[in-house]
Each structure stands twice: as C-alpha cells, then as structure tokens.
Amino acid sequence: MPTLALVLVLVLVLLLAAACTDDAEKARRTPAGTTTPSASVPPSPRTEPSVAAERLPPATSPYSLPALMAEEFSSERPRRIRTVVENEAYTEHEVRYRSGDVRASGVLLVPRGTGPFPAVVLNHGYIEPSSYVSGQGLSREQEHLARAGFVVLHTDYRGHAGSDPASDLDRETRLGYTRDAINAVHALRKEPSVDPDRIAMLGRSMGGGVTMNALVAQPGLVKAAVIYASVSSDYLENLRRWTLPERPESAQRLFRRFGTPRDRPRFYDGLSARTYFDRITVPVLAHHGTLDESCPLPWARTTQRLMAEAGVDSTLRLYPGEHHAFGPQWLDSMRLTVRFLRRELSA
C-alpha cells in the first residue's frame, strides 16, 4: 500500500507540472499586438524567438517558403554606378548588388554626417515591370528616411529596371523578389556607412507581402519591420484578387505545374507567410487605410490577429478615410514609422 501511495503522489506531481507548463505556454502566446486608431505606438513587449523559429518545416517543394528557410544568403557591398542626387541632407546613388546568381539594381541613399547609420531596406509594391524605373514606388519614403538619418536601399526586384530577368515563377510566387529583399539586407551589412546590427525592412502593398515572406524565411534577418497597405498574408487571396483576373495565363501555368488549390492546398500554404508567423522574432508595425480600395482592410485585420496569436510583437495602425496610396495622413504615418524604427534600432 505505501508503494501505491507513492505512485499516486508522483502521478499528481507530474500532472501539476504539465498544467503549469501548459499555462506558461498559453501566457507566452497571449496576443502582443493591438489594433489602434491612436497616433502613438503602444509599448512593445519583447518576445523571445520561439522554438518554431529554430526548426525548419519540411520543404515539400523547391517553390516554397520552407525552401527559402533552408537557403544560405550572402552578398557584397552595393556597387555605386553613378550619383543621382547630392544635397545638404543625403547623397543618392544608383547601385547594383548580388542576389544569389542574379544582379539586382536599386538606389542607395546615404545621409550626410559621420556613420555608421541605421539602415532600412525598402520593398516596393506592384508596378508593371515593363514600365518600372529604378527606385520607383517609394520615393517619398526614401527621402523622408534619409533625412531622418537612415541609410536606405530601395531594391529593384529581378525583372525590374537594371536587374537581371525574372522567371515567371519568380514573379508569380514572389519568391524571387523575397530573395532579392533578403540579399539586400546582406548587401547593406557590407556597406561601411551602415551599422550592420541596426537594419530594418519596410514594404508597401506587394512589398508588404515580400517583407512578411522575408521575416518568416530568415528570422532575425532585421531588427524591425514596417508594412504599408499590405497585400494579404494568404497567397491564395492575392492570387484570386490579381493573378486570376489580370494574368489568367500565369495562373493556369501555375495550376498545370503544381496543381489547383483544391488539389494541393498544402503547396499554396507553403507560399503563405501566415502559415509560419510563429517564426517572426522582431517587432512589426503595420499601417493601413480604412478605405483601401486595393488591399481590403479585413486582410490587414486578419494578418494582425494571426500575428498576435502567433506571439508576434505586432501593431496595426489604422488611418480613417485613407486610401491605398496614402495622402493626407502619410506624413503622420512616417513620423510614427521613424519613432518606431529609432526605438527598435536604438538609433
């Protein structure tokens, strides 16, 4: 009988320990982000990298975010081609940098003064590649951030401006663009004017999706991220919104090669950043207009909710009456962005 009592006591201790562990896990995953119409950023509770960030999910296809997670990335210092602008606040250069086996073009803005400076990689939204010119899409943000003391590298994705051509799959899966954004960070780390430990990423519209892809593919790649008027974190929502109605032949090629969403849902999950939000280890600030006619507001709300549920230190800032391009409240959004970046990069 004493032996039986001892066994019962041990079982009770194990059950209590398991309950405490479960409570701790629930507490760790308590939503950290908020959706707020106020102009201030709430305090950012720090979250430690999750166990999921240390494990790689299986890559069922080379065209998937898990495949990017297993890749090794590196680049060299951006090569200056020519000086585009030189004023009292910054110098802007046309540059080239290496992105794997691709050469990407872009613009590099370096503030006046003594560095090293904090830096931001900019990921632009969708612009028809045949009409796109280098640095297009985020010129307002480039100048504002450079004047605020940040080195800025605006990358021209492959297939854009002076970058090498892109395959159809690079474009439609956005994986090629994501590689270019990741390698842009590595290129900036080799730039003497940049503090390699103080780099962030900012993406608008499609570039918001590229930014989320980079965050889940390479946890800790940057110290903070900002997304503006972002596309959905669900690949299929973007496919239905743009690819099917505007580029149906590209959608059909995708379906013929990989199967339809009904036939192979896991393949399309593997292209959706939200599937892997638990890998994000840095603070994320999102801006979205309530009247966004291109990227519906419910997309932003769902992305925020899923990030919070995954334990991401995320904040969604809403702008009543603002449309996709941002107008009257754009300056307010950038002031908030600069405060956020300075805090998170300790600039």
Tab-separated table of C-alpha atoms in Angstrom:
chain	number	residue	atom	x	y	z
A	1	MET	CA	0.000	0.000	0.000
A	2	PRO	CA	2.821	2.564	0.725
A	3	THR	CA	4.166	1.837	-2.745
A	4	LEU	CA	0.750	2.564	-4.298
A	5	ALA	CA	0.505	5.840	-2.351
A	6	LEU	CA	3.933	6.866	-3.568
A	7	VAL	CA	2.929	6.156	-7.156
A	8	LEU	CA	-0.221	8.254	-6.776
A	9	VAL	CA	1.794	11.157	-5.354
A	10	LEU	CA	4.244	11.000	-8.267
A	11	VAL	CA	1.384	10.978	-10.803
A	12	LEU	CA	-0.182	14.022	-9.125
A	13	VAL	CA	3.166	15.902	-9.226
A	14	LEU	CA	3.591	15.140	-12.934
A	15	LEU	CA	0.064	16.315	-13.720
A	16	LEU	CA	0.615	19.598	-11.862
A	17	ALA	CA	3.902	20.167	-13.675
A	18	ALA	CA	2.235	19.580	-17.029
A	19	ALA	CA	-0.552	22.007	-16.145
A	20	CYS	CA	1.978	24.673	-15.181
A	21	THR	CA	3.857	24.146	-18.430
A	22	ASP	CA	0.613	24.476	-20.398
A	23	ASP	CA	-0.272	27.675	-18.533
A	24	ALA	CA	3.160	29.103	-19.293
A	25	GLU	CA	2.766	28.287	-22.972
A	26	LYS	CA	-0.646	29.958	-23.053
A	27	ALA	CA	0.805	33.027	-21.390
A	28	ARG	CA	3.655	33.143	-23.893
A	29	ARG	CA	1.204	33.161	-26.785
A	30	THR	CA	-1.057	35.859	-25.369
A	31	PRO	CA	-1.618	38.368	-28.222
A	32	ALA	CA	1.075	41.047	-28.004
A	33	GLY	CA	-0.197	43.353	-30.712
A	34	THR	CA	-3.025	45.820	-30.756
A	35	THR	CA	-5.192	47.393	-33.380
A	36	THR	CA	-5.318	51.047	-32.532
A	37	PRO	CA	-6.599	54.229	-34.156
A	38	SER	CA	-4.398	56.343	-31.876
A	39	ALA	CA	-1.291	58.119	-33.123
A	40	SER	CA	1.067	56.599	-30.565
A	41	VAL	CA	2.757	53.227	-30.667
A	42	PRO	CA	1.953	51.104	-27.609
A	43	PRO	CA	4.929	49.812	-25.609
A	44	SER	CA	6.461	46.809	-27.348
A	45	PRO	CA	6.619	43.761	-25.098
A	46	ARG	CA	9.636	41.725	-26.144
A	47	THR	CA	9.094	38.175	-27.300
A	48	GLU	CA	11.847	35.584	-27.311
A	49	PRO	CA	12.390	33.584	-30.526
A	50	SER	CA	10.032	30.628	-30.444
A	51	VAL	CA	11.082	27.008	-30.730
A	52	ALA	CA	9.413	27.021	-34.148
A	53	ALA	CA	11.940	29.628	-35.271
A	54	GLU	CA	14.719	27.129	-34.556
A	55	ARG	CA	13.175	24.259	-36.514
A	56	LEU	CA	12.624	24.147	-40.244
A	57	PRO	CA	9.258	22.937	-41.506
A	58	PRO	CA	9.519	20.368	-44.292
A	59	ALA	CA	10.005	21.818	-47.771
A	60	THR	CA	7.571	19.857	-49.903
A	61	SER	CA	8.545	21.920	-52.969
A	62	PRO	CA	11.570	23.998	-54.000
A	63	TYR	CA	8.994	26.707	-54.682
A	64	SER	CA	8.023	27.338	-51.079
A	65	LEU	CA	8.895	29.467	-48.083
A	66	PRO	CA	10.366	26.434	-46.249
A	67	ALA	CA	12.793	26.050	-49.167
A	68	LEU	CA	13.913	29.666	-48.599
A	69	MET	CA	14.339	28.918	-44.913
A	70	ALA	CA	16.993	26.318	-45.745
A	71	GLU	CA	18.951	28.560	-48.142
A	72	GLU	CA	22.199	30.332	-47.352
A	73	PHE	CA	22.204	34.033	-48.245
A	74	SER	CA	25.076	36.432	-48.762
A	75	SER	CA	26.024	39.441	-50.851
A	76	GLU	CA	28.682	42.108	-51.194
A	77	ARG	CA	28.749	45.855	-50.758
A	78	PRO	CA	26.387	47.616	-53.211
A	79	ARG	CA	28.428	48.824	-56.174
A	80	ARG	CA	27.862	52.502	-56.951
A	81	ILE	CA	27.152	53.147	-60.635
A	82	ARG	CA	26.555	56.889	-60.536
A	83	THR	CA	25.449	59.667	-58.200
A	84	VAL	CA	21.838	60.673	-58.828
A	85	VAL	CA	21.237	63.324	-56.157
A	86	GLU	CA	23.556	65.229	-53.856
A	87	ASN	CA	22.099	67.747	-51.420
A	88	GLU	CA	22.578	69.071	-47.895
A	89	ALA	CA	20.914	66.044	-46.284
A	90	TYR	CA	21.982	62.960	-48.250
A	91	THR	CA	23.582	61.546	-51.376
A	92	GLU	CA	21.662	59.167	-53.631
A	93	HIS	CA	23.466	56.603	-55.769
A	94	GLU	CA	22.357	54.194	-58.455
A	95	VAL	CA	23.719	50.819	-57.339
A	96	ARG	CA	23.963	47.134	-58.194
A	97	TYR	CA	24.238	44.250	-55.731
A	98	ARG	CA	24.410	40.478	-55.907
A	99	SER	CA	21.317	38.423	-55.100
A	100	GLY	CA	22.397	34.809	-55.424
A	101	ASP	CA	23.092	34.229	-59.115
A	102	VAL	CA	21.181	37.415	-60.038
A	103	ARG	CA	22.391	41.003	-60.216
A	104	ALA	CA	19.845	43.418	-58.777
A	105	SER	CA	19.723	47.171	-59.256
A	106	GLY	CA	18.482	49.785	-56.820
A	107	VAL	CA	19.054	53.183	-55.281
A	108	LEU	CA	21.138	53.826	-52.171
A	109	LEU	CA	20.660	56.979	-50.083
A	110	VAL	CA	23.351	57.833	-47.527
A	111	PRO	CA	22.825	60.669	-45.013
A	112	ARG	CA	25.393	63.398	-44.575
A	113	GLY	CA	27.500	63.072	-41.480
A	114	THR	CA	29.579	60.511	-39.704
A	115	GLY	CA	28.227	56.989	-39.636
A	116	PRO	CA	27.722	54.223	-39.188
A	117	PHE	CA	23.981	54.824	-39.551
A	118	PRO	CA	20.936	52.612	-39.026
A	119	ALA	CA	19.540	51.372	-42.330
A	120	VAL	CA	16.292	50.318	-43.988
A	121	VAL	CA	15.670	48.058	-46.999
A	122	LEU	CA	12.625	49.210	-48.979
A	123	ASN	CA	10.425	46.698	-50.846
A	124	HIS	CA	8.173	48.390	-53.388
A	125	GLY	CA	4.651	47.437	-54.411
A	126	TYR	CA	3.474	46.056	-57.732
A	127	ILE	CA	4.311	48.196	-60.739
A	128	GLU	CA	4.193	46.733	-64.239
A	129	PRO	CA	7.824	45.604	-64.731
A	130	SER	CA	7.977	46.798	-68.331
A	131	SER	CA	7.262	50.388	-67.251
A	132	TYR	CA	9.029	50.373	-63.871
A	133	VAL	CA	12.070	52.636	-63.399
A	134	SER	CA	14.727	52.240	-60.727
A	135	GLY	CA	13.659	53.352	-57.258
A	136	GLN	CA	10.012	53.793	-58.251
A	137	GLY	CA	7.162	53.378	-55.806
A	138	LEU	CA	8.702	54.552	-52.540
A	139	SER	CA	10.390	57.848	-53.404
A	140	ARG	CA	8.611	59.718	-50.588
A	141	GLU	CA	9.758	57.156	-48.051
A	142	GLN	CA	13.323	57.167	-49.398
A	143	GLU	CA	13.760	60.895	-48.873
A	144	HIS	CA	11.973	61.033	-45.529
A	145	LEU	CA	14.044	58.210	-44.048
A	146	ALA	CA	17.337	59.548	-45.427
A	147	ARG	CA	16.618	62.976	-43.947
A	148	ALA	CA	15.833	61.243	-40.640
A	149	GLY	CA	19.318	59.726	-40.596
A	150	PHE	CA	18.795	56.271	-42.105
A	151	VAL	CA	20.753	54.719	-44.956
A	152	VAL	CA	18.149	53.498	-47.444
A	153	LEU	CA	18.486	50.740	-50.044
A	154	HIS	CA	15.481	50.563	-52.341
A	155	THR	CA	15.784	47.319	-54.256
A	156	ASP	CA	14.566	46.782	-57.813
A	157	TYR	CA	13.374	43.182	-57.821
A	158	ARG	CA	14.651	40.863	-60.523
A	159	GLY	CA	12.896	41.627	-63.795
A	160	HIS	CA	12.703	45.335	-62.900
A	161	ALA	CA	14.815	48.267	-64.140
A	162	GLY	CA	18.502	47.249	-64.334
A	163	SER	CA	18.085	43.922	-62.519
A	164	ASP	CA	18.571	40.607	-64.289
A	165	PRO	CA	15.468	38.976	-65.816
A	166	ALA	CA	12.992	37.064	-63.662
A	167	SER	CA	11.305	33.764	-64.398
A	168	ASP	CA	7.529	33.541	-64.434
A	169	LEU	CA	7.635	31.516	-61.211
A	170	ASP	CA	9.910	34.077	-59.535
A	171	ARG	CA	7.264	36.695	-60.257
A	172	GLU	CA	4.087	34.799	-59.518
A	173	THR	CA	5.285	33.108	-56.322
A	174	ARG	CA	7.125	36.296	-55.191
A	175	LEU	CA	9.949	34.017	-54.010
A	176	GLY	CA	12.481	35.625	-56.345
A	177	TYR	CA	11.509	39.049	-55.037
A	178	THR	CA	11.861	37.764	-51.481
A	179	ARG	CA	15.387	36.525	-52.229
A	180	ASP	CA	16.289	39.967	-53.560
A	181	ALA	CA	14.978	41.652	-50.397
A	182	ILE	CA	16.872	39.247	-48.132
A	183	ASN	CA	20.095	39.695	-50.092
A	184	ALA	CA	19.636	43.478	-49.968
A	185	VAL	CA	19.994	43.242	-46.179
A	186	HIS	CA	23.210	41.252	-46.562
A	187	ALA	CA	24.499	43.804	-49.063
A	188	LEU	CA	23.810	46.643	-46.612
A	189	ARG	CA	25.772	44.824	-43.912
A	190	LYS	CA	28.870	45.232	-46.115
A	191	GLU	CA	28.256	48.967	-46.622
A	192	PRO	CA	30.777	50.942	-44.462
A	193	SER	CA	28.233	53.685	-43.730
A	194	VAL	CA	25.820	51.153	-42.169
A	195	ASP	CA	25.730	49.711	-38.662
A	196	PRO	CA	25.174	46.019	-39.539
A	197	ASP	CA	23.327	45.420	-36.271
A	198	ARG	CA	20.735	48.154	-36.914
A	199	ILE	CA	18.893	47.245	-40.110
A	200	ALA	CA	15.121	47.211	-40.673
A	201	MET	CA	12.810	46.484	-43.587
A	202	LEU	CA	9.820	48.394	-44.959
A	203	GLY	CA	7.423	47.164	-47.635
A	204	ARG	CA	4.384	48.679	-49.284
A	205	SER	CA	1.479	46.752	-50.859
A	206	MET	CA	3.062	43.760	-52.652
A	207	GLY	CA	6.260	44.759	-50.866
A	208	GLY	CA	4.448	44.183	-47.583
A	209	GLY	CA	3.964	40.582	-48.652
A	210	VAL	CA	7.623	40.345	-49.667
A	211	THR	CA	8.585	41.720	-46.254
A	212	MET	CA	6.444	39.177	-44.397
A	213	ASN	CA	7.983	36.410	-46.517
A	214	ALA	CA	11.479	37.581	-45.558
A	215	LEU	CA	10.578	37.717	-41.862
A	216	VAL	CA	9.390	34.110	-41.775
A	217	ALA	CA	12.093	32.782	-44.116
A	218	GLN	CA	15.003	34.308	-42.174
A	219	PRO	CA	14.082	35.025	-38.532
A	220	GLY	CA	16.239	37.774	-37.071
A	221	LEU	CA	17.383	38.982	-40.502
A	222	VAL	CA	16.415	42.532	-39.482
A	223	LYS	CA	15.662	44.165	-36.139
A	224	ALA	CA	12.215	45.546	-37.053
A	225	ALA	CA	9.769	45.717	-39.951
A	226	VAL	CA	7.098	48.093	-41.239
A	227	ILE	CA	4.371	47.178	-43.730
A	228	TYR	CA	2.160	49.701	-45.514
A	229	ALA	CA	-1.188	48.893	-47.108
A	230	SER	CA	-0.018	45.312	-47.427
A	231	VAL	CA	-1.367	42.543	-49.573
A	232	SER	CA	-2.785	39.515	-47.810
A	233	SER	CA	-0.554	37.143	-45.860
A	234	ASP	CA	-2.528	34.358	-47.592
A	235	TYR	CA	-1.102	33.599	-51.041
A	236	LEU	CA	-4.441	32.403	-52.419
A	237	GLU	CA	-6.241	35.639	-51.541
A	238	ASN	CA	-3.709	37.552	-53.607
A	239	LEU	CA	-3.938	35.010	-56.422
A	240	ARG	CA	-7.715	35.393	-56.596
A	241	ARG	CA	-7.553	39.185	-56.279
A	242	TRP	CA	-4.979	39.861	-59.006
A	243	THR	CA	-3.416	36.891	-60.822
A	244	LEU	CA	-6.592	35.105	-61.890
A	245	PRO	CA	-8.408	38.176	-63.293
A	246	GLU	CA	-5.362	40.084	-64.614
A	247	ARG	CA	-2.871	37.348	-65.580
A	248	PRO	CA	-5.016	34.231	-66.073
A	249	GLU	CA	-2.400	32.563	-68.284
A	250	SER	CA	0.130	32.781	-65.431
A	251	ALA	CA	-2.396	31.266	-63.014
A	252	GLN	CA	-3.086	28.402	-65.392
A	253	ARG	CA	0.639	27.686	-65.803
A	254	LEU	CA	0.889	27.586	-62.020
A	255	PHE	CA	-2.053	25.170	-61.762
A	256	ARG	CA	-0.692	22.903	-64.515
A	257	ARG	CA	2.681	22.638	-62.805
A	258	PHE	CA	1.685	22.419	-59.148
A	259	GLY	CA	-1.997	21.527	-59.164
A	260	THR	CA	-5.021	23.595	-58.245
A	261	PRO	CA	-5.631	24.967	-54.748
A	262	ARG	CA	-8.284	22.299	-54.263
A	263	ASP	CA	-5.921	19.506	-55.344
A	264	ARG	CA	-2.829	20.699	-53.482
A	265	PRO	CA	-3.750	23.086	-50.669
A	266	ARG	CA	-0.508	22.407	-48.798
A	267	PHE	CA	1.553	23.710	-51.709
A	268	TYR	CA	-0.240	27.064	-51.548
A	269	ASP	CA	0.001	27.106	-47.749
A	270	GLY	CA	3.761	26.863	-48.303
A	271	LEU	CA	3.657	30.184	-50.168
A	272	SER	CA	1.652	31.962	-47.457
A	273	ALA	CA	3.598	33.878	-44.821
A	274	ARG	CA	0.789	33.419	-42.286
A	275	THR	CA	1.468	29.680	-42.194
A	276	TYR	CA	4.775	30.471	-40.484
A	277	PHE	CA	4.075	33.575	-38.406
A	278	ASP	CA	5.415	31.821	-35.313
A	279	ARG	CA	8.896	32.209	-36.850
A	280	ILE	CA	8.809	36.033	-36.715
A	281	THR	CA	11.071	37.263	-33.930
A	282	VAL	CA	11.075	41.060	-34.447
A	283	PRO	CA	8.524	43.855	-33.908
A	284	VAL	CA	6.201	44.610	-36.820
A	285	LEU	CA	4.331	47.892	-37.366
A	286	ALA	CA	1.537	47.886	-39.971
A	287	HIS	CA	-0.180	50.928	-41.481
A	288	HIS	CA	-3.499	50.579	-43.316
A	289	GLY	CA	-6.146	52.980	-44.578
A	290	THR	CA	-9.741	52.164	-43.748
A	291	LEU	CA	-10.793	52.924	-47.353
A	292	ASP	CA	-8.018	50.971	-49.061
A	293	GLU	CA	-9.539	50.066	-52.414
A	294	SER	CA	-6.741	47.700	-53.448
A	295	CYS	CA	-5.869	45.682	-50.340
A	296	PRO	CA	-9.064	45.306	-48.296
A	297	LEU	CA	-8.956	46.302	-44.637
A	298	PRO	CA	-10.127	42.836	-43.459
A	299	TRP	CA	-6.864	41.428	-44.827
A	300	ALA	CA	-4.869	43.698	-42.510
A	301	ARG	CA	-7.081	42.871	-39.528
A	302	THR	CA	-6.711	39.128	-40.131
A	303	THR	CA	-2.944	39.397	-40.537
A	304	GLN	CA	-2.716	41.353	-37.279
A	305	ARG	CA	-4.888	38.833	-35.442
A	306	LEU	CA	-2.848	35.869	-36.691
A	307	MET	CA	0.455	37.554	-35.860
A	308	ALA	CA	-0.763	38.297	-32.342
A	309	GLU	CA	-1.972	34.732	-31.910
A	310	ALA	CA	1.472	33.523	-33.013
A	311	GLY	CA	3.125	35.665	-30.342
A	312	VAL	CA	4.485	38.334	-32.687
A	313	ASP	CA	5.077	41.810	-31.238
A	314	SER	CA	2.833	43.431	-33.842
A	315	THR	CA	0.798	46.623	-34.089
A	316	LEU	CA	-1.790	47.635	-36.686
A	317	ARG	CA	-2.274	51.386	-37.084
A	318	LEU	CA	-5.469	52.376	-38.910
A	319	TYR	CA	-5.972	55.649	-40.825
A	320	PRO	CA	-9.643	56.645	-41.154
A	321	GLY	CA	-10.519	57.723	-44.674
A	322	GLU	CA	-7.117	56.897	-46.180
A	323	HIS	CA	-6.901	55.010	-49.475
A	324	HIS	CA	-4.240	52.611	-50.723
A	325	ALA	CA	-1.682	55.239	-51.775
A	326	PHE	CA	-1.955	57.291	-48.559
A	327	GLY	CA	-2.421	61.047	-48.873
A	328	PRO	CA	-3.309	63.488	-46.070
A	329	GLN	CA	-2.074	61.229	-43.268
A	330	TRP	CA	1.066	59.942	-44.974
A	331	LEU	CA	3.341	62.322	-43.048
A	332	ASP	CA	1.768	61.239	-39.754
A	333	SER	CA	2.411	57.624	-40.687
A	334	MET	CA	6.052	58.340	-41.491
A	335	ARG	CA	6.633	60.216	-38.256
A	336	LEU	CA	5.268	57.209	-36.418
A	337	THR	CA	7.460	54.933	-38.551
A	338	VAL	CA	10.605	56.922	-37.732
A	339	ARG	CA	9.812	56.847	-33.996
A	340	PHE	CA	9.225	53.117	-34.188
A	341	LEU	CA	12.470	52.463	-36.092
A	342	ARG	CA	14.559	54.688	-33.847
A	343	ARG	CA	13.223	52.908	-30.799
A	344	GLU	CA	13.655	49.398	-32.160
A	345	LEU	CA	17.055	50.087	-33.730
A	346	SER	CA	18.128	52.224	-30.765
A	347	ALA	CA	19.037	54.933	-33.247
